[in-house]
mmCIF file of the C-alpha atoms, coordinates in Angstrom:
data_MODEL
# 
_entry.id   MODEL 
# 
loop_
_atom_site.group_PDB 
_atom_site.id 
_atom_site.type_symbol 
_atom_site.label_atom_id 
_atom_site.label_alt_id 
_atom_site.label_comp_id 
_atom_site.label_asym_id 
_atom_site.label_entity_id 
_atom_site.label_seq_id 
_atom_site.pdbx_PDB_ins_code 
_atom_site.Cartn_x 
_atom_site.Cartn_y 
_atom_site.Cartn_z 
_atom_site.occupancy 
_atom_site.B_iso_or_equiv 
_atom_site.pdbx_formal_charge 
_atom_site.auth_seq_id 
_atom_site.auth_comp_id 
_atom_site.auth_asym_id 
_atom_site.auth_atom_id 
_atom_site.pdbx_PDB_model_num 
ATOM 1   C CA . UNK A 1 1   ? -52.539 11.829 52.117 1.00 0.00 ? 1   UNK A CA 1 
ATOM 2   C CA . UNK A 1 2   ? -54.418 14.939 53.241 1.00 0.00 ? 2   UNK A CA 1 
ATOM 3   C CA . UNK A 1 3   ? -52.379 18.112 52.941 1.00 0.00 ? 3   UNK A CA 1 
ATOM 4   C CA . UNK A 1 4   ? -53.148 21.649 53.994 1.00 0.00 ? 4   UNK A CA 1 
ATOM 5   C CA . UNK A 1 5   ? -51.057 23.357 51.334 1.00 0.00 ? 5   UNK A CA 1 
ATOM 6   C CA . UNK A 1 6   ? -50.667 27.116 51.443 1.00 0.00 ? 6   UNK A CA 1 
ATOM 7   C CA . UNK A 1 7   ? -49.166 30.062 49.574 1.00 0.00 ? 7   UNK A CA 1 
ATOM 8   C CA . UNK A 1 8   ? -48.955 30.455 45.859 1.00 0.00 ? 8   UNK A CA 1 
ATOM 9   C CA . UNK A 1 9   ? -46.935 31.960 43.043 1.00 0.00 ? 9   UNK A CA 1 
ATOM 10  C CA . UNK A 1 10  ? -46.970 35.543 44.373 1.00 0.00 ? 10  UNK A CA 1 
ATOM 11  C CA . UNK A 1 11  ? -45.283 34.623 47.634 1.00 0.00 ? 11  UNK A CA 1 
ATOM 12  C CA . UNK A 1 12  ? -47.915 36.459 49.685 1.00 0.00 ? 12  UNK A CA 1 
ATOM 13  C CA . UNK A 1 13  ? -47.823 34.445 52.897 1.00 0.00 ? 13  UNK A CA 1 
ATOM 14  C CA . UNK A 1 14  ? -47.822 36.954 55.773 1.00 0.00 ? 14  UNK A CA 1 
ATOM 15  C CA . UNK A 1 15  ? -48.590 34.277 58.366 1.00 0.00 ? 15  UNK A CA 1 
ATOM 16  C CA . UNK A 1 16  ? -45.747 32.154 56.993 1.00 0.00 ? 16  UNK A CA 1 
ATOM 17  C CA . UNK A 1 17  ? -48.157 29.231 56.768 1.00 0.00 ? 17  UNK A CA 1 
ATOM 18  C CA . UNK A 1 18  ? -46.124 27.621 53.996 1.00 0.00 ? 18  UNK A CA 1 
ATOM 19  C CA . UNK A 1 19  ? -43.302 26.971 56.443 1.00 0.00 ? 19  UNK A CA 1 
ATOM 20  C CA . UNK A 1 20  ? -45.482 25.773 59.332 1.00 0.00 ? 20  UNK A CA 1 
ATOM 21  C CA . UNK A 1 21  ? -45.953 22.176 60.442 1.00 0.00 ? 21  UNK A CA 1 
ATOM 22  C CA . UNK A 1 22  ? -49.219 20.346 59.801 1.00 0.00 ? 22  UNK A CA 1 
ATOM 23  C CA . UNK A 1 23  ? -50.286 20.532 63.484 1.00 0.00 ? 23  UNK A CA 1 
ATOM 24  C CA . UNK A 1 24  ? -49.700 24.278 63.470 1.00 0.00 ? 24  UNK A CA 1 
ATOM 25  C CA . UNK A 1 25  ? -51.707 24.688 60.270 1.00 0.00 ? 25  UNK A CA 1 
ATOM 26  C CA . UNK A 1 26  ? -54.520 22.707 61.896 1.00 0.00 ? 26  UNK A CA 1 
ATOM 27  C CA . UNK A 1 27  ? -54.315 25.157 64.817 1.00 0.00 ? 27  UNK A CA 1 
ATOM 28  C CA . UNK A 1 28  ? -54.660 28.025 62.309 1.00 0.00 ? 28  UNK A CA 1 
ATOM 29  C CA . UNK A 1 29  ? -57.775 26.327 60.887 1.00 0.00 ? 29  UNK A CA 1 
ATOM 30  C CA . UNK A 1 30  ? -59.279 26.150 64.376 1.00 0.00 ? 30  UNK A CA 1 
ATOM 31  C CA . UNK A 1 31  ? -58.313 29.778 65.050 1.00 0.00 ? 31  UNK A CA 1 
ATOM 32  C CA . UNK A 1 32  ? -59.944 30.713 61.742 1.00 0.00 ? 32  UNK A CA 1 
ATOM 33  C CA . UNK A 1 33  ? -63.183 28.977 62.707 1.00 0.00 ? 33  UNK A CA 1 
ATOM 34  C CA . UNK A 1 34  ? -63.131 30.934 65.970 1.00 0.00 ? 34  UNK A CA 1 
ATOM 35  C CA . UNK A 1 35  ? -62.586 34.194 64.058 1.00 0.00 ? 35  UNK A CA 1 
ATOM 36  C CA . UNK A 1 36  ? -65.518 33.309 61.794 1.00 0.00 ? 36  UNK A CA 1 
ATOM 37  C CA . UNK A 1 37  ? -67.728 32.528 64.797 1.00 0.00 ? 37  UNK A CA 1 
ATOM 38  C CA . UNK A 1 38  ? -66.804 35.865 66.383 1.00 0.00 ? 38  UNK A CA 1 
ATOM 39  C CA . UNK A 1 39  ? -67.427 37.732 63.109 1.00 0.00 ? 39  UNK A CA 1 
ATOM 40  C CA . UNK A 1 40  ? -70.851 36.071 62.999 1.00 0.00 ? 40  UNK A CA 1 
ATOM 41  C CA . UNK A 1 41  ? -71.675 37.660 66.345 1.00 0.00 ? 41  UNK A CA 1 
ATOM 42  C CA . UNK A 1 42  ? -71.106 41.156 64.921 1.00 0.00 ? 42  UNK A CA 1 
ATOM 43  C CA . UNK A 1 43  ? -74.559 41.482 63.458 1.00 0.00 ? 43  UNK A CA 1 
ATOM 44  C CA . UNK A 1 44  ? -77.320 43.886 62.526 1.00 0.00 ? 44  UNK A CA 1 
ATOM 45  C CA . UNK A 1 45  ? -80.570 41.909 62.744 1.00 0.00 ? 45  UNK A CA 1 
ATOM 46  C CA . UNK A 1 46  ? -82.583 42.056 59.534 1.00 0.00 ? 46  UNK A CA 1 
ATOM 47  C CA . UNK A 1 47  ? -85.214 39.790 58.033 1.00 0.00 ? 47  UNK A CA 1 
ATOM 48  C CA . UNK A 1 48  ? -84.740 37.384 56.336 1.00 0.00 ? 48  UNK A CA 1 
ATOM 49  C CA . UNK A 1 49  ? -80.907 37.717 56.299 1.00 0.00 ? 49  UNK A CA 1 
ATOM 50  C CA . UNK A 1 50  ? -78.873 39.618 58.935 1.00 0.00 ? 50  UNK A CA 1 
ATOM 51  C CA . UNK A 1 51  ? -75.931 41.885 58.133 1.00 0.00 ? 51  UNK A CA 1 
ATOM 52  C CA . UNK A 1 52  ? -72.787 40.417 59.709 1.00 0.00 ? 52  UNK A CA 1 
ATOM 53  C CA . UNK A 1 53  ? -69.015 40.594 59.441 1.00 0.00 ? 53  UNK A CA 1 
ATOM 54  C CA . UNK A 1 54  ? -68.943 36.999 58.180 1.00 0.00 ? 54  UNK A CA 1 
ATOM 55  C CA . UNK A 1 55  ? -68.124 37.905 54.589 1.00 0.00 ? 55  UNK A CA 1 
ATOM 56  C CA . UNK A 1 56  ? -65.273 40.127 55.780 1.00 0.00 ? 56  UNK A CA 1 
ATOM 57  C CA . UNK A 1 57  ? -63.823 37.267 57.832 1.00 0.00 ? 57  UNK A CA 1 
ATOM 58  C CA . UNK A 1 58  ? -64.321 34.745 55.010 1.00 0.00 ? 58  UNK A CA 1 
ATOM 59  C CA . UNK A 1 59  ? -62.458 36.845 52.440 1.00 0.00 ? 59  UNK A CA 1 
ATOM 60  C CA . UNK A 1 60  ? -59.692 37.761 54.897 1.00 0.00 ? 60  UNK A CA 1 
ATOM 61  C CA . UNK A 1 61  ? -59.147 34.093 55.720 1.00 0.00 ? 61  UNK A CA 1 
ATOM 62  C CA . UNK A 1 62  ? -58.972 33.339 52.007 1.00 0.00 ? 62  UNK A CA 1 
ATOM 63  C CA . UNK A 1 63  ? -56.383 36.069 51.447 1.00 0.00 ? 63  UNK A CA 1 
ATOM 64  C CA . UNK A 1 64  ? -54.279 35.288 54.539 1.00 0.00 ? 64  UNK A CA 1 
ATOM 65  C CA . UNK A 1 65  ? -54.480 31.497 54.436 1.00 0.00 ? 65  UNK A CA 1 
ATOM 66  C CA . UNK A 1 66  ? -54.462 30.922 50.665 1.00 0.00 ? 66  UNK A CA 1 
ATOM 67  C CA . UNK A 1 67  ? -57.216 29.247 48.695 1.00 0.00 ? 67  UNK A CA 1 
ATOM 68  C CA . UNK A 1 68  ? -56.690 25.694 49.958 1.00 0.00 ? 68  UNK A CA 1 
ATOM 69  C CA . UNK A 1 69  ? -56.289 26.322 53.684 1.00 0.00 ? 69  UNK A CA 1 
ATOM 70  C CA . UNK A 1 70  ? -58.829 29.151 53.553 1.00 0.00 ? 70  UNK A CA 1 
ATOM 71  C CA . UNK A 1 71  ? -61.434 26.881 51.976 1.00 0.00 ? 71  UNK A CA 1 
ATOM 72  C CA . UNK A 1 72  ? -60.710 24.108 54.484 1.00 0.00 ? 72  UNK A CA 1 
ATOM 73  C CA . UNK A 1 73  ? -61.122 26.625 57.318 1.00 0.00 ? 73  UNK A CA 1 
ATOM 74  C CA . UNK A 1 74  ? -64.497 27.881 56.084 1.00 0.00 ? 74  UNK A CA 1 
ATOM 75  C CA . UNK A 1 75  ? -65.702 24.314 55.486 1.00 0.00 ? 75  UNK A CA 1 
ATOM 76  C CA . UNK A 1 76  ? -64.606 23.366 59.015 1.00 0.00 ? 76  UNK A CA 1 
ATOM 77  C CA . UNK A 1 77  ? -66.589 26.324 60.400 1.00 0.00 ? 77  UNK A CA 1 
ATOM 78  C CA . UNK A 1 78  ? -69.661 25.302 58.414 1.00 0.00 ? 78  UNK A CA 1 
ATOM 79  C CA . UNK A 1 79  ? -69.167 21.748 59.685 1.00 0.00 ? 79  UNK A CA 1 
ATOM 80  C CA . UNK A 1 80  ? -69.155 23.081 63.231 1.00 0.00 ? 80  UNK A CA 1 
ATOM 81  C CA . UNK A 1 81  ? -72.451 24.817 62.459 1.00 0.00 ? 81  UNK A CA 1 
ATOM 82  C CA . UNK A 1 82  ? -73.981 21.677 60.946 1.00 0.00 ? 82  UNK A CA 1 
ATOM 83  C CA . UNK A 1 83  ? -73.281 19.635 64.086 1.00 0.00 ? 83  UNK A CA 1 
ATOM 84  C CA . UNK A 1 84  ? -75.076 22.271 66.127 1.00 0.00 ? 84  UNK A CA 1 
ATOM 85  C CA . UNK A 1 85  ? -72.377 24.572 67.441 1.00 0.00 ? 85  UNK A CA 1 
ATOM 86  C CA . UNK A 1 86  ? -73.708 28.166 67.693 1.00 0.00 ? 86  UNK A CA 1 
ATOM 87  C CA . UNK A 1 87  ? -71.164 29.659 65.274 1.00 0.00 ? 87  UNK A CA 1 
ATOM 88  C CA . UNK A 1 88  ? -73.417 31.336 62.698 1.00 0.00 ? 88  UNK A CA 1 
ATOM 89  C CA . UNK A 1 89  ? -75.167 34.713 62.824 1.00 0.00 ? 89  UNK A CA 1 
ATOM 90  C CA . UNK A 1 90  ? -77.284 35.130 65.923 1.00 0.00 ? 90  UNK A CA 1 
ATOM 91  C CA . UNK A 1 91  ? -75.696 32.054 67.507 1.00 0.00 ? 91  UNK A CA 1 
ATOM 92  C CA . UNK A 1 92  ? -77.414 29.752 65.028 1.00 0.00 ? 92  UNK A CA 1 
ATOM 93  C CA . UNK A 1 93  ? -76.248 26.226 64.401 1.00 0.00 ? 93  UNK A CA 1 
ATOM 94  C CA . UNK A 1 94  ? -77.669 22.941 63.185 1.00 0.00 ? 94  UNK A CA 1 
ATOM 95  C CA . UNK A 1 95  ? -79.114 21.979 59.826 1.00 0.00 ? 95  UNK A CA 1 
ATOM 96  C CA . UNK A 1 96  ? -81.917 24.596 59.649 1.00 0.00 ? 96  UNK A CA 1 
ATOM 97  C CA . UNK A 1 97  ? -79.701 27.496 58.428 1.00 0.00 ? 97  UNK A CA 1 
ATOM 98  C CA . UNK A 1 98  ? -78.589 25.289 55.514 1.00 0.00 ? 98  UNK A CA 1 
ATOM 99  C CA . UNK A 1 99  ? -82.176 24.878 54.317 1.00 0.00 ? 99  UNK A CA 1 
ATOM 100 C CA . UNK A 1 100 ? -83.597 28.308 55.159 1.00 0.00 ? 100 UNK A CA 1 
ATOM 101 C CA . UNK A 1 101 ? -83.162 31.823 53.742 1.00 0.00 ? 101 UNK A CA 1 
ATOM 102 C CA . UNK A 1 102 ? -79.406 31.945 54.470 1.00 0.00 ? 102 UNK A CA 1 
ATOM 103 C CA . UNK A 1 103 ? -78.518 28.659 52.719 1.00 0.00 ? 103 UNK A CA 1 
ATOM 104 C CA . UNK A 1 104 ? -77.307 30.246 49.479 1.00 0.00 ? 104 UNK A CA 1 
ATOM 105 C CA . UNK A 1 105 ? -75.006 32.599 51.338 1.00 0.00 ? 105 UNK A CA 1 
ATOM 106 C CA . UNK A 1 106 ? -73.597 29.743 53.425 1.00 0.00 ? 106 UNK A CA 1 
ATOM 107 C CA . UNK A 1 107 ? -72.897 27.698 50.291 1.00 0.00 ? 107 UNK A CA 1 
ATOM 108 C CA . UNK A 1 108 ? -71.107 30.714 48.817 1.00 0.00 ? 108 UNK A CA 1 
ATOM 109 C CA . UNK A 1 109 ? -68.742 31.198 51.773 1.00 0.00 ? 109 UNK A CA 1 
ATOM 110 C CA . UNK A 1 110 ? -66.160 28.469 51.003 1.00 0.00 ? 110 UNK A CA 1 
ATOM 111 C CA . UNK A 1 111 ? -66.238 29.486 47.349 1.00 0.00 ? 111 UNK A CA 1 
ATOM 112 C CA . UNK A 1 112 ? -65.569 33.099 48.380 1.00 0.00 ? 112 UNK A CA 1 
ATOM 113 C CA . UNK A 1 113 ? -62.553 32.034 50.442 1.00 0.00 ? 113 UNK A CA 1 
ATOM 114 C CA . UNK A 1 114 ? -61.270 29.976 47.519 1.00 0.00 ? 114 UNK A CA 1 
ATOM 115 C CA . UNK A 1 115 ? -61.782 32.853 45.080 1.00 0.00 ? 115 UNK A CA 1 
ATOM 116 C CA . UNK A 1 116 ? -60.028 35.484 47.184 1.00 0.00 ? 116 UNK A CA 1 
ATOM 117 C CA . UNK A 1 117 ? -57.277 33.069 48.215 1.00 0.00 ? 117 UNK A CA 1 
ATOM 118 C CA . UNK A 1 118 ? -56.625 32.045 44.626 1.00 0.00 ? 118 UNK A CA 1 
ATOM 119 C CA . UNK A 1 119 ? -56.490 35.676 43.493 1.00 0.00 ? 119 UNK A CA 1 
ATOM 120 C CA . UNK A 1 120 ? -54.279 36.643 46.456 1.00 0.00 ? 120 UNK A CA 1 
ATOM 121 C CA . UNK A 1 121 ? -51.850 33.879 45.536 1.00 0.00 ? 121 UNK A CA 1 
ATOM 122 C CA . UNK A 1 122 ? -51.606 35.515 42.130 1.00 0.00 ? 122 UNK A CA 1 
ATOM 123 C CA . UNK A 1 123 ? -50.861 38.965 43.467 1.00 0.00 ? 123 UNK A CA 1 
ATOM 124 C CA . UNK A 1 124 ? -54.361 40.382 43.914 1.00 0.00 ? 124 UNK A CA 1 
ATOM 125 C CA . UNK A 1 125 ? -53.677 41.510 47.457 1.00 0.00 ? 125 UNK A CA 1 
ATOM 126 C CA . UNK A 1 126 ? -51.229 43.352 49.664 1.00 0.00 ? 126 UNK A CA 1 
ATOM 127 C CA . UNK A 1 127 ? -49.649 46.383 48.051 1.00 0.00 ? 127 UNK A CA 1 
ATOM 128 C CA . UNK A 1 128 ? -51.948 46.074 45.028 1.00 0.00 ? 128 UNK A CA 1 
ATOM 129 C CA . UNK A 1 129 ? -54.789 47.935 46.704 1.00 0.00 ? 129 UNK A CA 1 
ATOM 130 C CA . UNK A 1 130 ? -57.159 48.184 43.718 1.00 0.00 ? 130 UNK A CA 1 
ATOM 131 C CA . UNK A 1 131 ? -56.763 44.520 42.790 1.00 0.00 ? 131 UNK A CA 1 
ATOM 132 C CA . UNK A 1 132 ? -57.183 43.510 46.422 1.00 0.00 ? 132 UNK A CA 1 
ATOM 133 C CA . UNK A 1 133 ? -60.393 45.530 46.688 1.00 0.00 ? 133 UNK A CA 1 
ATOM 134 C CA . UNK A 1 134 ? -61.617 44.014 43.402 1.00 0.00 ? 134 UNK A CA 1 
ATOM 135 C CA . UNK A 1 135 ? -60.948 40.466 44.644 1.00 0.00 ? 135 UNK A CA 1 
ATOM 136 C CA . UNK A 1 136 ? -62.873 41.003 47.877 1.00 0.00 ? 136 UNK A CA 1 
ATOM 137 C CA . UNK A 1 137 ? -65.689 42.882 46.175 1.00 0.00 ? 137 UNK A CA 1 
ATOM 138 C CA . UNK A 1 138 ? -66.067 40.228 43.458 1.00 0.00 ? 138 UNK A CA 1 
ATOM 139 C CA . UNK A 1 139 ? -66.316 37.547 46.150 1.00 0.00 ? 139 UNK A CA 1 
ATOM 140 C CA . UNK A 1 140 ? -68.922 39.580 48.036 1.00 0.00 ? 140 UNK A CA 1 
ATOM 141 C CA . UNK A 1 141 ? -70.976 40.104 44.885 1.00 0.00 ? 141 UNK A CA 1 
ATOM 142 C CA . UNK A 1 142 ? -70.708 36.395 44.095 1.00 0.00 ? 142 UNK A CA 1 
ATOM 143 C CA . UNK A 1 143 ? -72.083 35.676 47.577 1.00 0.00 ? 143 UNK A CA 1 
ATOM 144 C CA . UNK A 1 144 ? -74.962 38.094 47.044 1.00 0.00 ? 144 UNK A CA 1 
ATOM 145 C CA . UNK A 1 145 ? -75.799 36.544 43.671 1.00 0.00 ? 145 UNK A CA 1 
ATOM 146 C CA . UNK A 1 146 ? -75.769 32.987 44.997 1.00 0.00 ? 146 UNK A CA 1 
ATOM 147 C CA . UNK A 1 147 ? -77.526 33.923 48.227 1.00 0.00 ? 147 UNK A CA 1 
ATOM 148 C CA . UNK A 1 148 ? -80.090 36.056 46.411 1.00 0.00 ? 148 UNK A CA 1 
ATOM 149 C CA . UNK A 1 149 ? -80.776 33.305 43.887 1.00 0.00 ? 149 UNK A CA 1 
ATOM 150 C CA . UNK A 1 150 ? -81.533 30.813 46.663 1.00 0.00 ? 150 UNK A CA 1 
ATOM 151 C CA . UNK A 1 151 ? -83.615 33.373 48.529 1.00 0.00 ? 151 UNK A CA 1 
ATOM 152 C CA . UNK A 1 152 ? -85.591 34.065 45.349 1.00 0.00 ? 152 UNK A CA 1 
ATOM 153 C CA . UNK A 1 153 ? -86.711 30.425 45.275 1.00 0.00 ? 153 UNK A CA 1 
ATOM 154 C CA . UNK A 1 154 ? -88.233 30.967 48.725 1.00 0.00 ? 154 UNK A CA 1 
ATOM 155 C CA . UNK A 1 155 ? -89.729 34.471 48.541 1.00 0.00 ? 155 UNK A CA 1 
ATOM 156 C CA . UNK A 1 156 ? -89.622 35.524 44.879 1.00 0.00 ? 156 UNK A CA 1 
ATOM 157 C CA . UNK A 1 157 ? -87.094 37.472 42.860 1.00 0.00 ? 157 UNK A CA 1 
ATOM 158 C CA . UNK A 1 158 ? -88.224 41.012 43.657 1.00 0.00 ? 158 UNK A CA 1 
ATOM 159 C CA . UNK A 1 159 ? -88.357 40.443 47.417 1.00 0.00 ? 159 UNK A CA 1 
ATOM 160 C CA . UNK A 1 160 ? -85.051 38.584 47.343 1.00 0.00 ? 160 UNK A CA 1 
ATOM 161 C CA . UNK A 1 161 ? -83.363 41.510 45.603 1.00 0.00 ? 161 UNK A CA 1 
ATOM 162 C CA . UNK A 1 162 ? -84.883 44.071 47.971 1.00 0.00 ? 162 UNK A CA 1 
ATOM 163 C CA . UNK A 1 163 ? -84.269 42.079 51.173 1.00 0.00 ? 163 UNK A CA 1 
ATOM 164 C CA . UNK A 1 164 ? -81.277 39.874 50.398 1.00 0.00 ? 164 UNK A CA 1 
ATOM 165 C CA . UNK A 1 165 ? -79.105 41.766 47.903 1.00 0.00 ? 165 UNK A CA 1 
ATOM 166 C CA . UNK A 1 166 ? -79.598 45.543 47.702 1.00 0.00 ? 166 UNK A CA 1 
ATOM 167 C CA . UNK A 1 167 ? -79.196 46.263 51.454 1.00 0.00 ? 167 UNK A CA 1 
ATOM 168 C CA . UNK A 1 168 ? -75.851 44.442 51.428 1.00 0.00 ? 168 UNK A CA 1 
ATOM 169 C CA . UNK A 1 169 ? -74.131 46.199 48.516 1.00 0.00 ? 169 UNK A CA 1 
ATOM 170 C CA . UNK A 1 170 ? -72.843 49.182 50.515 1.00 0.00 ? 170 UNK A CA 1 
ATOM 171 C CA . UNK A 1 171 ? -71.580 46.802 53.190 1.00 0.00 ? 171 UNK A CA 1 
ATOM 172 C CA . UNK A 1 172 ? -69.787 44.791 50.502 1.00 0.00 ? 172 UNK A CA 1 
ATOM 173 C CA . UNK A 1 173 ? -68.032 47.941 49.308 1.00 0.00 ? 173 UNK A CA 1 
ATOM 174 C CA . UNK A 1 174 ? -67.035 48.974 52.841 1.00 0.00 ? 174 UNK A CA 1 
ATOM 175 C CA . UNK A 1 175 ? -65.877 45.505 53.918 1.00 0.00 ? 175 UNK A CA 1 
ATOM 176 C CA . UNK A 1 176 ? -63.897 45.086 50.691 1.00 0.00 ? 176 UNK A CA 1 
ATOM 177 C CA . UNK A 1 177 ? -62.196 48.450 51.204 1.00 0.00 ? 177 UNK A CA 1 
ATOM 178 C CA . UNK A 1 178 ? -61.373 47.586 54.823 1.00 0.00 ? 178 UNK A CA 1 
ATOM 179 C CA . UNK A 1 179 ? -59.964 44.201 53.796 1.00 0.00 ? 179 UNK A CA 1 
ATOM 180 C CA . UNK A 1 180 ? -57.806 45.749 51.065 1.00 0.00 ? 180 UNK A CA 1 
ATOM 181 C CA . UNK A 1 181 ? -56.485 48.412 53.446 1.00 0.00 ? 181 UNK A CA 1 
ATOM 182 C CA . UNK A 1 182 ? -55.666 45.883 56.163 1.00 0.00 ? 182 UNK A CA 1 
ATOM 183 C CA . UNK A 1 183 ? -53.942 43.557 53.716 1.00 0.00 ? 183 UNK A CA 1 
ATOM 184 C CA . UNK A 1 184 ? -51.874 46.450 52.371 1.00 0.00 ? 184 UNK A CA 1 
ATOM 185 C CA . UNK A 1 185 ? -50.734 47.132 55.946 1.00 0.00 ? 185 UNK A CA 1 
ATOM 186 C CA . UNK A 1 186 ? -49.994 43.417 56.455 1.00 0.00 ? 186 UNK A CA 1 
ATOM 187 C CA . UNK A 1 187 ? -47.970 43.324 53.233 1.00 0.00 ? 187 UNK A CA 1 
ATOM 188 C CA . UNK A 1 188 ? -45.936 46.312 54.451 1.00 0.00 ? 188 UNK A CA 1 
ATOM 189 C CA . UNK A 1 189 ? -45.176 44.498 57.705 1.00 0.00 ? 189 UNK A CA 1 
ATOM 190 C CA . UNK A 1 190 ? -44.267 41.330 55.792 1.00 0.00 ? 190 UNK A CA 1 
ATOM 191 C CA . UNK A 1 191 ? -41.616 43.227 53.822 1.00 0.00 ? 191 UNK A CA 1 
ATOM 192 C CA . UNK A 1 192 ? -40.154 44.776 56.967 1.00 0.00 ? 192 UNK A CA 1 
ATOM 193 C CA . UNK A 1 193 ? -39.933 41.469 58.829 1.00 0.00 ? 193 UNK A CA 1 
ATOM 194 C CA . UNK A 1 194 ? -36.752 39.429 58.245 1.00 0.00 ? 194 UNK A CA 1 
# 
């Protein structure tokens, strides 16, 4: 039987997803795909890969939903894109983004959610600001490595580094810091709530 299990050993479950019914968890998956689609619309056009808030949303979903539900959510969003819904950067959808310059980054997204979710379930989030930052930053770097490697097969290693990796490093730092700060605030609210 298919289960959308959540939460892990650390008890970090600010959305209380572990206690929610399956239909409500499915609703959270759909809400997560909407959040990812909206984050995709926040974009700075660049060639061949735009700067978006997608990686921020992916890692936040991993941390808030846990590795299993977070991964399912990101896969559902990518499924929406594959069937043609305009949920990716620039309103893209369909199969083309999964074969073009952004394919490596798209493949990395569910793995990023799983990585951050798994680490969050083990305490790498919330009040542990440095660990939380490290989890998000590691996932962002993983995305850049995988995305850059795919891009290199299309345009060469040097161009891939200069166009698909280097311009995104500062953004990875900033998005990771923002995620860690927000999750610290969420953890504080979780403690205060009965």
